[in-house]
């Protein structure tokens, strides 16, 4: 048990991903660059799959954490399903070969076009977030002459004890249907001709390092399942969402085995199929962002290590004050520790990857690794300051593969048009 392990280790003072020195990859592909470990992805998927072996289950990888087609293909080949939150994510999941029958679709603002696309593709179920959305799905399913399978996303009003921006299961959050009125909403769903009720869903937040809120929410859902049964509504799929945390610094989040162990007695004698929607735990510690030191300057009370990756490449530190461990790719002898901010080239004071860090001195031209960047790294990147987005590489053993090209300046302006009257 313990935390999920990964394959990023120092060998002879050089940080390696599996068997490949990261410095080599940085030279070949340039920086900034996201690098992923295939073996880590497989290990994390199996950690979930093996833990829940005792009960029928489906692991739906939450695409929002990472949508690279190569990574999705890794999971598809392992038999994973997908949790999607937009038509675009659904498109990507299908393209990677994930069976529509293993795809669940959440999100408070599904459009008519997205709903029709998902119905026609025959997804496993919509995780519905409001009664108006239910009515809309019913209307569109009617037009398609099909039945739409649904679960209601219930907001269990449980504090996941995590960052407020990534809490989703509190009364004040926009997500799901209130726990108190869930039964009524199910009855409403049952009255709709083109809706087929098959499940119940919750997702209370992300980077959760405590099992208690998970268990509370799970118990609340089981209670609803029992109440619904009394009303003649039977639930086949119980979708507990994602949210388990990973180790960024010194957190000790529960391992999937622990979650599975806690659930076991509660699932016995129930013929519910359990769905999990892990995102961060699957990919977070399977990816790093490698960046090059451009300049060092001495500030008033700290050094500034200016690197070639910024908040546009990795938004989490700027957005949530999130901690990502930062370390030199090559450990050098006789280097003192320095007190520094590791900052990007973007014109904002919020553009930092690490603040007030005590780290071994690094020099101009050397590479540093921003750890645990595989989840919500590339997917939240942008072109702010007209910076082309980084390349992505997948390593398997001693082999490495470019899985996304670095964007070019041409990519930046692709799709932009100048009206005729401005020309000439
Ligand atoms: N299912 C649903 C319905 C979700 O909304 C999410 C994440 C997940 C599953 C996956 O949760 P995970 O296992 O990754 O915790 N950008 C933020 C995280 C936002 C999470 C949003 N929902 C971050 O960088 O920390």
Short mmCIF file of C-alpha atoms and ligand atoms in Angstrom, two decimals:
data_model
loop_
_atom_site.label_atom_id
_atom_site.label_comp_id
_atom_site.label_asym_id
_atom_site.label_seq_id
_atom_site.Cartn_x
_atom_site.Cartn_y
_atom_site.Cartn_z
CA UNK A 1 0.00 0.00 0.00
CA UNK A 2 1.16 3.59 0.51
CA UNK A 3 1.29 6.11 -2.27
CA UNK A 4 1.21 5.21 -5.95
CA UNK A 5 4.74 4.74 -7.19
CA UNK A 6 6.17 6.14 -10.38
CA UNK A 7 9.19 5.56 -12.60
CA UNK A 8 11.03 8.87 -12.34
CA UNK A 9 14.29 8.25 -10.49
CA UNK A 10 17.86 9.50 -10.35
CA UNK A 11 20.44 7.15 -11.79
CA UNK A 12 24.04 8.32 -11.55
CA UNK A 13 22.76 11.75 -10.56
CA UNK A 14 20.66 12.19 -13.70
CA UNK A 15 16.87 12.10 -13.46
CA UNK A 16 15.56 9.27 -15.62
CA UNK A 17 12.13 8.40 -16.84
CA UNK A 18 12.17 4.62 -16.83
CA UNK A 19 15.50 3.85 -18.58
CA UNK A 20 15.95 7.15 -20.40
CA UNK A 21 17.93 10.11 -19.05
CA UNK A 22 15.67 13.14 -19.12
CA UNK A 23 18.55 15.40 -20.15
CA UNK A 24 18.78 13.41 -23.38
CA UNK A 25 15.09 13.90 -24.12
CA UNK A 26 15.35 17.62 -23.41
CA UNK A 27 18.22 17.86 -25.91
CA UNK A 28 16.43 15.85 -28.59
CA UNK A 29 12.97 17.37 -28.34
CA UNK A 30 13.69 20.79 -26.82
CA UNK A 31 12.01 22.47 -23.87
CA UNK A 32 9.53 23.06 -22.38
CA UNK A 33 8.35 19.50 -22.75
CA UNK A 34 5.92 17.13 -21.05
CA UNK A 35 7.31 13.62 -20.59
CA UNK A 36 5.19 10.63 -19.55
CA UNK A 37 6.10 7.17 -18.32
CA UNK A 38 4.16 4.33 -19.93
CA UNK A 39 4.93 1.91 -17.10
CA UNK A 40 3.59 4.38 -14.56
CA UNK A 41 0.34 4.76 -16.49
CA UNK A 42 -0.11 1.01 -16.59
CA UNK A 43 0.79 0.63 -12.93
CA UNK A 44 -1.78 3.23 -11.90
CA UNK A 45 -4.54 1.76 -14.03
CA UNK A 46 -3.83 -1.69 -12.64
CA UNK A 47 -3.77 -0.33 -9.09
CA UNK A 48 -7.45 0.54 -9.53
CA UNK A 49 -8.42 -2.46 -11.60
CA UNK A 50 -6.79 -5.00 -9.29
CA UNK A 51 -8.12 -3.32 -6.15
CA UNK A 52 -11.71 -3.67 -7.33
CA UNK A 53 -11.34 -7.18 -8.78
CA UNK A 54 -13.69 -8.51 -6.10
CA UNK A 55 -16.69 -6.67 -7.55
CA UNK A 56 -18.00 -5.84 -11.06
CA UNK A 57 -16.53 -2.46 -11.89
CA UNK A 58 -15.61 -0.07 -14.67
CA UNK A 59 -12.76 2.41 -14.54
CA UNK A 60 -13.63 5.48 -16.56
CA UNK A 61 -10.54 7.64 -16.93
CA UNK A 62 -11.46 11.33 -16.46
CA UNK A 63 -10.22 12.84 -19.71
CA UNK A 64 -10.05 16.35 -18.30
CA UNK A 65 -6.82 15.37 -16.55
CA UNK A 66 -5.06 14.49 -19.81
CA UNK A 67 -6.45 14.07 -23.30
CA UNK A 68 -3.40 13.09 -25.29
CA UNK A 69 -4.47 10.44 -27.79
CA UNK A 70 -1.49 8.20 -27.05
CA UNK A 71 -2.28 8.16 -23.33
CA UNK A 72 -5.95 7.49 -24.03
CA UNK A 73 -4.92 4.63 -26.27
CA UNK A 74 -2.85 3.17 -23.42
CA UNK A 75 -5.94 3.13 -21.21
CA UNK A 76 -8.25 1.94 -24.00
CA UNK A 77 -5.99 -1.06 -24.56
CA UNK A 78 -6.17 -1.89 -20.86
CA UNK A 79 -9.95 -1.93 -21.11
CA UNK A 80 -10.67 1.41 -19.46
CA UNK A 81 -13.75 3.49 -20.08
CA UNK A 82 -13.92 7.27 -20.07
CA UNK A 83 -15.52 10.07 -18.10
CA UNK A 84 -16.08 12.96 -20.49
CA UNK A 85 -17.36 16.45 -19.96
CA UNK A 86 -17.80 17.78 -23.48
CA UNK A 87 -18.43 16.75 -27.07
CA UNK A 88 -14.73 17.28 -27.72
CA UNK A 89 -13.71 14.86 -24.98
CA UNK A 90 -16.26 12.34 -26.24
CA UNK A 91 -14.76 12.64 -29.72
CA UNK A 92 -11.27 12.05 -28.36
CA UNK A 93 -12.32 9.05 -26.26
CA UNK A 94 -14.01 7.40 -29.23
CA UNK A 95 -11.07 8.18 -31.48
CA UNK A 96 -8.73 6.46 -29.02
CA UNK A 97 -10.85 3.34 -29.32
CA UNK A 98 -12.71 3.52 -26.03
CA UNK A 99 -16.02 1.72 -26.42
CA UNK A 100 -19.03 4.07 -26.22
CA UNK A 101 -20.58 1.51 -23.89
CA UNK A 102 -17.86 2.44 -21.38
CA UNK A 103 -18.32 6.20 -21.58
CA UNK A 104 -20.09 8.37 -19.01
CA UNK A 105 -20.81 12.00 -19.67
CA UNK A 106 -21.05 14.61 -16.85
CA UNK A 107 -21.13 18.41 -16.87
CA UNK A 108 -23.67 21.07 -15.93
CA UNK A 109 -23.89 22.65 -19.37
CA UNK A 110 -24.28 20.02 -22.07
CA UNK A 111 -25.54 21.58 -25.30
CA UNK A 112 -28.19 20.11 -27.60
CA UNK A 113 -25.54 19.31 -30.20
CA UNK A 114 -23.40 17.50 -27.62
CA UNK A 115 -26.38 15.57 -26.25
CA UNK A 116 -27.43 14.38 -29.69
CA UNK A 117 -23.86 13.35 -30.52
CA UNK A 118 -23.62 11.29 -27.32
CA UNK A 119 -27.05 9.67 -27.79
CA UNK A 120 -26.27 8.66 -31.37
CA UNK A 121 -22.89 7.24 -30.33
CA UNK A 122 -24.66 5.07 -27.75
CA UNK A 123 -22.74 6.06 -24.61
CA UNK A 124 -23.21 4.12 -21.38
CA UNK A 125 -24.92 6.98 -19.56
CA UNK A 126 -25.36 10.69 -19.08
CA UNK A 127 -24.59 11.92 -15.58
CA UNK A 128 -27.37 14.47 -15.47
CA UNK A 129 -26.98 17.62 -13.40
CA UNK A 130 -30.45 19.27 -13.49
CA UNK A 131 -34.11 18.58 -14.24
CA UNK A 132 -34.01 20.95 -17.22
CA UNK A 133 -31.13 18.93 -18.63
CA UNK A 134 -33.21 15.76 -18.14
CA UNK A 135 -36.05 17.28 -20.13
CA UNK A 136 -33.64 18.33 -22.87
CA UNK A 137 -32.10 14.85 -23.10
CA UNK A 138 -35.60 13.35 -23.25
CA UNK A 139 -36.59 15.75 -26.05
CA UNK A 140 -33.49 15.02 -28.12
CA UNK A 141 -33.68 11.24 -27.54
CA UNK A 142 -37.26 11.46 -28.83
CA UNK A 143 -36.10 13.15 -32.02
CA UNK A 144 -33.45 10.44 -32.44
CA UNK A 145 -36.08 7.81 -31.78
CA UNK A 146 -33.82 6.38 -29.11
CA UNK A 147 -33.80 5.97 -25.34
CA UNK A 148 -31.16 7.84 -23.38
CA UNK A 149 -29.62 5.99 -20.41
CA UNK A 150 -29.03 8.28 -17.45
CA UNK A 151 -27.76 8.58 -13.91
CA UNK A 152 -28.48 11.60 -11.79
CA UNK A 153 -25.45 13.34 -10.39
CA UNK A 154 -26.35 13.88 -6.76
CA UNK A 155 -24.74 16.61 -4.73
CA UNK A 156 -24.32 14.92 -1.35
CA UNK A 157 -23.31 18.13 0.45
CA UNK A 158 -20.07 16.73 1.81
CA UNK A 159 -16.92 18.72 2.40
CA UNK A 160 -14.05 16.95 0.64
CA UNK A 161 -11.55 19.05 2.62
CA UNK A 162 -9.59 20.18 -0.40
CA UNK A 163 -8.96 23.44 -2.28
CA UNK A 164 -12.24 25.40 -2.64
CA UNK A 165 -11.86 25.65 -6.44
CA UNK A 166 -11.81 21.87 -6.75
CA UNK A 167 -14.60 21.06 -4.27
CA UNK A 168 -17.74 20.08 -6.11
CA UNK A 169 -20.05 18.31 -3.68
CA UNK A 170 -21.05 21.15 -1.38
CA UNK A 171 -24.47 22.81 -1.30
CA UNK A 172 -22.96 26.03 -2.61
CA UNK A 173 -21.38 24.31 -5.64
CA UNK A 174 -23.05 24.36 -9.06
CA UNK A 175 -22.75 20.61 -9.50
CA UNK A 176 -25.40 17.92 -9.30
CA UNK A 177 -28.91 17.71 -7.94
CA UNK A 178 -29.53 18.45 -4.26
CA UNK A 179 -29.53 15.34 -2.10
CA UNK A 180 -32.85 16.31 -0.49
CA UNK A 181 -34.72 16.52 -3.78
CA UNK A 182 -32.94 13.70 -5.61
CA UNK A 183 -35.84 11.25 -5.20
CA UNK A 184 -38.27 13.74 -6.74
CA UNK A 185 -35.90 14.30 -9.63
CA UNK A 186 -35.66 10.55 -10.15
CA UNK A 187 -39.47 10.35 -10.22
CA UNK A 188 -39.49 13.12 -12.79
CA UNK A 189 -36.92 11.18 -14.85
CA UNK A 190 -39.08 8.06 -14.58
CA UNK A 191 -41.99 10.01 -16.05
CA UNK A 192 -40.04 10.85 -19.20
CA UNK A 193 -40.69 8.54 -22.15
CA UNK A 194 -37.27 8.56 -23.73
CA UNK A 195 -35.21 8.35 -20.56
CA UNK A 196 -33.95 5.12 -19.07
CA UNK A 197 -32.75 5.35 -15.48
CA UNK A 198 -29.75 3.11 -14.92
CA UNK A 199 -27.47 4.79 -12.43
CA UNK A 200 -26.57 7.24 -9.73
CA UNK A 201 -23.49 9.45 -9.68
CA UNK A 202 -21.50 11.69 -7.37
CA UNK A 203 -18.17 13.46 -7.51
CA UNK A 204 -17.31 15.56 -4.49
CA UNK A 205 -13.98 17.09 -5.40
CA UNK A 206 -10.41 16.51 -6.36
CA UNK A 207 -7.04 15.96 -4.65
CA UNK A 208 -8.82 14.37 -1.67
CA UNK A 209 -6.33 12.93 0.79
CA UNK A 210 -8.84 11.71 3.33
CA UNK A 211 -11.11 8.69 3.02
CA UNK A 212 -13.79 9.94 5.39
CA UNK A 213 -15.61 12.29 2.98
CA UNK A 214 -15.54 9.57 0.32
CA UNK A 215 -17.16 7.11 2.66
CA UNK A 216 -19.78 9.59 3.83
CA UNK A 217 -20.75 10.42 0.27
CA UNK A 218 -20.76 6.75 -0.71
CA UNK A 219 -23.06 5.87 2.18
CA UNK A 220 -25.42 8.68 1.28
CA UNK A 221 -25.66 7.32 -2.25
CA UNK A 222 -26.32 3.78 -1.05
CA UNK A 223 -29.11 5.15 1.11
CA UNK A 224 -30.65 6.78 -1.96
CA UNK A 225 -30.33 3.54 -3.94
CA UNK A 226 -32.37 1.79 -1.22
CA UNK A 227 -35.00 4.52 -1.10
CA UNK A 228 -35.34 4.49 -4.88
CA UNK A 229 -35.86 0.74 -4.80
CA UNK A 230 -38.87 1.27 -2.56
CA UNK A 231 -40.24 3.57 -5.23
CA UNK A 232 -39.73 0.92 -7.88
CA UNK A 233 -36.69 2.59 -9.40
CA UNK A 234 -33.78 0.20 -9.70
CA UNK A 235 -30.21 1.34 -10.02
CA UNK A 236 -27.62 -0.77 -11.80
CA UNK A 237 -24.58 1.54 -11.90
CA UNK A 238 -23.19 3.37 -8.92
CA UNK A 239 -20.67 5.93 -10.13
CA UNK A 240 -18.54 7.29 -7.31
CA UNK A 241 -16.64 9.82 -9.43
CA UNK A 242 -12.95 10.54 -9.14
CA UNK A 243 -11.04 12.64 -6.67
CA UNK A 244 -8.37 10.61 -4.90
CA UNK A 245 -5.32 12.76 -4.31
CA UNK A 246 -1.70 12.18 -5.26
CA UNK A 247 1.54 13.03 -3.57
CA UNK A 248 2.78 16.46 -4.65
CA UNK A 249 4.83 17.16 -1.53
CA UNK A 250 4.33 15.14 1.63
CA UNK A 251 0.66 14.23 1.42
CA UNK A 252 -0.10 10.57 2.02
CA UNK A 253 -3.28 10.04 0.04
CA UNK A 254 -5.14 6.76 0.32
CA UNK A 255 -4.12 4.11 -2.19
CA UNK A 256 -6.95 2.73 -4.39
CA UNK A 257 -6.56 -0.54 -2.45
CA UNK A 258 -7.65 1.25 0.71
CA UNK A 259 -10.67 2.72 -1.00
CA UNK A 260 -11.59 -0.70 -2.37
CA UNK A 261 -11.18 -2.26 1.05
CA UNK A 262 -13.51 0.26 2.68
CA UNK A 263 -16.14 -0.26 0.00
CA UNK A 264 -16.00 -4.05 0.07
CA UNK A 265 -18.36 -4.77 2.98
CA UNK A 266 -20.80 -2.15 1.69
CA UNK A 267 -20.93 -3.63 -1.79
CA UNK A 268 -21.39 -7.22 -0.71
CA UNK A 269 -24.82 -8.63 -1.55
CA UNK A 270 -25.54 -5.77 -3.89
CA UNK A 271 -25.65 -6.33 -7.60
CA UNK A 272 -24.52 -2.81 -8.34
CA UNK A 273 -21.78 -2.25 -10.90
CA UNK A 274 -19.36 0.27 -9.51
CA UNK A 275 -17.91 2.99 -11.73
CA UNK A 276 -14.82 5.00 -10.81
CA UNK A 277 -13.70 8.16 -12.59
CA UNK A 278 -10.09 8.69 -11.59
CA UNK A 279 -8.17 11.42 -13.39
CA UNK A 280 -5.30 12.79 -11.33
CA UNK A 281 -4.31 9.45 -9.78
CA UNK A 282 -4.00 7.83 -13.18
CA UNK A 283 -1.75 10.39 -14.83
CA UNK A 284 -0.55 12.96 -12.28
CA UNK A 285 2.64 11.26 -11.18
CA UNK A 286 3.14 9.72 -14.60
CA UNK A 287 4.18 13.02 -16.17
CA UNK A 288 6.75 15.78 -15.63
CA UNK A 289 7.30 19.14 -17.23
CA UNK A 290 10.92 19.75 -18.17
CA UNK A 291 12.08 23.30 -18.58
CA UNK A 292 15.40 25.05 -19.18
CA UNK A 293 16.94 27.76 -17.04
CA UNK A 294 17.16 30.92 -19.14
CA UNK A 295 18.49 33.38 -16.61
CA UNK A 296 19.17 33.74 -12.92
CA UNK A 297 18.82 37.07 -11.24
CA UNK A 298 19.21 38.18 -7.69
CA UNK A 299 16.17 39.93 -6.31
CA UNK A 300 15.89 41.86 -3.05
CA UNK A 301 15.24 38.90 -0.81
CA UNK A 302 15.45 35.91 -3.14
CA UNK A 303 16.83 34.66 -6.43
CA UNK A 304 14.65 34.40 -9.49
CA UNK A 305 15.27 31.32 -11.59
CA UNK A 306 13.74 32.28 -14.91
CA UNK A 307 12.82 29.21 -16.95
CA UNK A 308 11.33 28.66 -20.40
CA UNK A 309 8.01 27.23 -19.11
CA UNK A 310 5.32 29.52 -17.78
CA UNK A 311 1.81 29.62 -16.43
CA UNK A 312 0.55 29.06 -19.96
CA UNK A 313 2.26 25.64 -19.94
CA UNK A 314 1.35 24.70 -16.37
CA UNK A 315 -1.43 26.81 -14.86
CA UNK A 316 -1.85 25.04 -11.52
CA UNK A 317 0.65 27.03 -9.42
CA UNK A 318 -0.73 30.36 -10.66
CA UNK A 319 -4.34 29.26 -10.51
CA UNK A 320 -4.55 27.39 -7.22
CA UNK A 321 -1.22 28.18 -5.59
CA UNK A 322 -0.59 24.47 -6.19
CA UNK A 323 2.71 22.96 -5.13
CA UNK A 324 4.77 21.04 -7.70
CA UNK A 325 8.08 19.71 -6.60
CA UNK A 326 10.92 21.20 -8.67
CA UNK A 327 14.33 19.61 -8.92
CA UNK A 328 17.39 19.75 -11.14
CA UNK A 329 17.51 17.14 -13.90
CA UNK A 330 21.25 16.69 -13.22
CA UNK A 331 22.43 16.66 -9.61
CA UNK A 332 25.78 18.45 -9.50
CA UNK A 333 28.42 18.17 -6.81
CA UNK A 334 29.25 21.09 -4.53
CA UNK A 335 26.14 23.11 -5.23
CA UNK A 336 24.76 25.20 -2.39
CA UNK A 337 21.05 25.48 -1.72
CA UNK A 338 19.50 28.76 -2.82
CA UNK A 339 16.30 30.50 -1.83
CA UNK A 340 14.42 31.25 -5.04
CA UNK A 341 11.21 31.67 -6.99
CA UNK A 342 11.11 29.60 -10.16
CA UNK A 343 9.30 31.83 -12.63
CA UNK A 344 8.26 31.81 -16.28
CA UNK A 345 8.59 34.37 -19.08
CA UNK A 346 4.96 35.58 -18.93
CA UNK A 347 4.19 39.19 -18.11
CA UNK A 348 2.36 38.53 -14.86
CA UNK A 349 3.53 38.31 -11.28
CA UNK A 350 1.36 35.22 -10.93
CA UNK A 351 3.55 33.47 -13.46
CA UNK A 352 5.50 31.15 -11.21
CA UNK A 353 6.05 27.41 -11.07
CA UNK A 354 7.43 27.47 -7.56
CA UNK A 355 7.61 30.17 -4.92
CA UNK A 356 10.06 30.65 -2.06
CA UNK A 357 11.82 27.37 -2.60
CA UNK A 358 14.98 26.12 -1.06
CA UNK A 359 16.56 24.29 -4.00
CA UNK A 360 20.06 23.30 -5.09
CA UNK A 361 21.64 26.02 -7.18
CA UNK A 362 21.01 25.60 -10.91
CA UNK A 363 22.83 27.41 -13.68
CA UNK A 364 21.91 28.99 -16.97
CA UNK A 365 21.20 26.36 -19.63
CA UNK A 366 20.54 23.54 -17.15
CA UNK A 367 17.25 21.67 -17.02
CA UNK A 368 14.82 21.46 -14.14
CA UNK A 369 11.95 19.03 -13.69
CA UNK A 370 8.54 20.13 -12.49
CA UNK A 371 7.18 16.95 -10.98
CA UNK A 372 3.64 15.49 -10.90
CA UNK A 373 2.58 17.49 -13.93
CA UNK A 374 0.81 14.71 -15.83
CA UNK A 375 -2.67 15.70 -14.68
CA UNK A 376 -4.25 19.07 -15.49
CA UNK A 377 -0.96 20.16 -16.99
CA UNK A 378 -1.18 20.10 -20.76
CA UNK A 379 -5.01 20.07 -20.71
CA UNK A 380 -5.07 23.43 -18.94
CA UNK A 381 -2.30 24.98 -21.01
CA UNK A 382 -2.93 27.95 -23.26
CA UNK A 383 -1.27 30.16 -25.85
CA UNK A 384 -1.21 33.19 -23.55
CA UNK A 385 1.49 35.66 -24.58
CA UNK A 386 1.40 33.88 -27.96
CA UNK A 387 3.53 31.06 -26.69
CA UNK A 388 3.34 27.86 -28.70
CA UNK A 389 2.35 24.94 -26.49
CA UNK A 390 5.03 22.37 -25.60
CA UNK A 391 5.69 18.98 -27.15
CA UNK A 392 4.79 15.73 -25.38
CA UNK A 393 6.82 12.53 -25.26
CA UNK A 394 5.98 9.04 -24.04
CA UNK A 395 8.71 6.76 -22.70
CA UNK A 396 8.47 3.00 -22.55
CA UNK A 397 11.57 1.36 -21.13
CA UNK A 398 14.48 2.65 -23.18
CA UNK A 399 12.30 3.86 -26.06
CA UNK A 400 10.79 7.29 -26.48
CA UNK A 401 8.06 8.54 -28.77
CA UNK A 402 6.93 12.02 -29.71
CA UNK A 403 3.19 11.99 -28.99
CA UNK A 404 2.48 15.66 -29.72
CA UNK A 405 4.48 18.09 -31.77
CA UNK A 406 5.50 21.40 -30.30
CA UNK A 407 3.24 24.10 -31.70
CA UNK A 408 4.66 26.52 -34.24
CA UNK A 409 4.03 30.22 -34.84
CA UNK A 410 1.84 29.18 -37.80
CA UNK A 411 -0.28 27.12 -35.40
CA UNK A 412 -0.82 30.25 -33.32
CA UNK A 413 -2.59 32.12 -36.10
CA UNK A 414 -4.30 29.12 -37.67
CA UNK A 415 -7.99 29.84 -38.07
CA UNK A 416 -7.69 33.61 -37.71
CA UNK A 417 -9.05 35.74 -40.53
CA UNK A 418 -8.66 39.37 -41.51
CA UNK A 419 -11.86 40.84 -42.99
CA UNK A 420 -11.63 41.94 -46.62
CA UNK A 421 -12.11 45.65 -45.81
CA UNK A 422 -8.91 45.68 -43.76
CA UNK A 423 -6.83 44.25 -46.54
CA UNK A 424 -4.84 46.13 -49.16
N1 LIG B 1 -15.34 13.08 -12.44
C1 LIG B 1 -15.85 14.32 -12.47
C2 LIG B 1 -17.29 14.49 -12.68
C3 LIG B 1 -15.00 15.44 -12.30
O1 LIG B 1 -15.52 16.65 -12.32
C4 LIG B 1 -13.62 15.23 -12.11
C5 LIG B 1 -12.71 16.36 -11.93
C6 LIG B 1 -13.13 13.90 -12.11
C7 LIG B 1 -14.02 12.85 -12.27
C8 LIG B 1 -11.67 13.58 -11.94
O2 LIG B 1 -11.21 13.96 -10.70
P1 LIG B 1 -9.73 13.56 -10.22
O3 LIG B 1 -9.68 12.07 -10.04
O4 LIG B 1 -8.79 14.02 -11.25
O5 LIG B 1 -9.57 14.28 -8.96
N2 LIG B 1 -7.96 21.47 -12.54
C9 LIG B 1 -7.95 21.04 -11.16
C10 LIG B 1 -8.79 19.79 -10.96
C11 LIG B 1 -10.22 19.93 -11.41
C12 LIG B 1 -11.01 18.66 -11.27
C13 LIG B 1 -12.33 18.77 -11.92
N3 LIG B 1 -13.10 17.57 -11.91
C14 LIG B 1 -6.51 20.83 -10.72
O6 LIG B 1 -5.60 21.07 -11.51
O7 LIG B 1 -6.28 20.48 -9.56
#
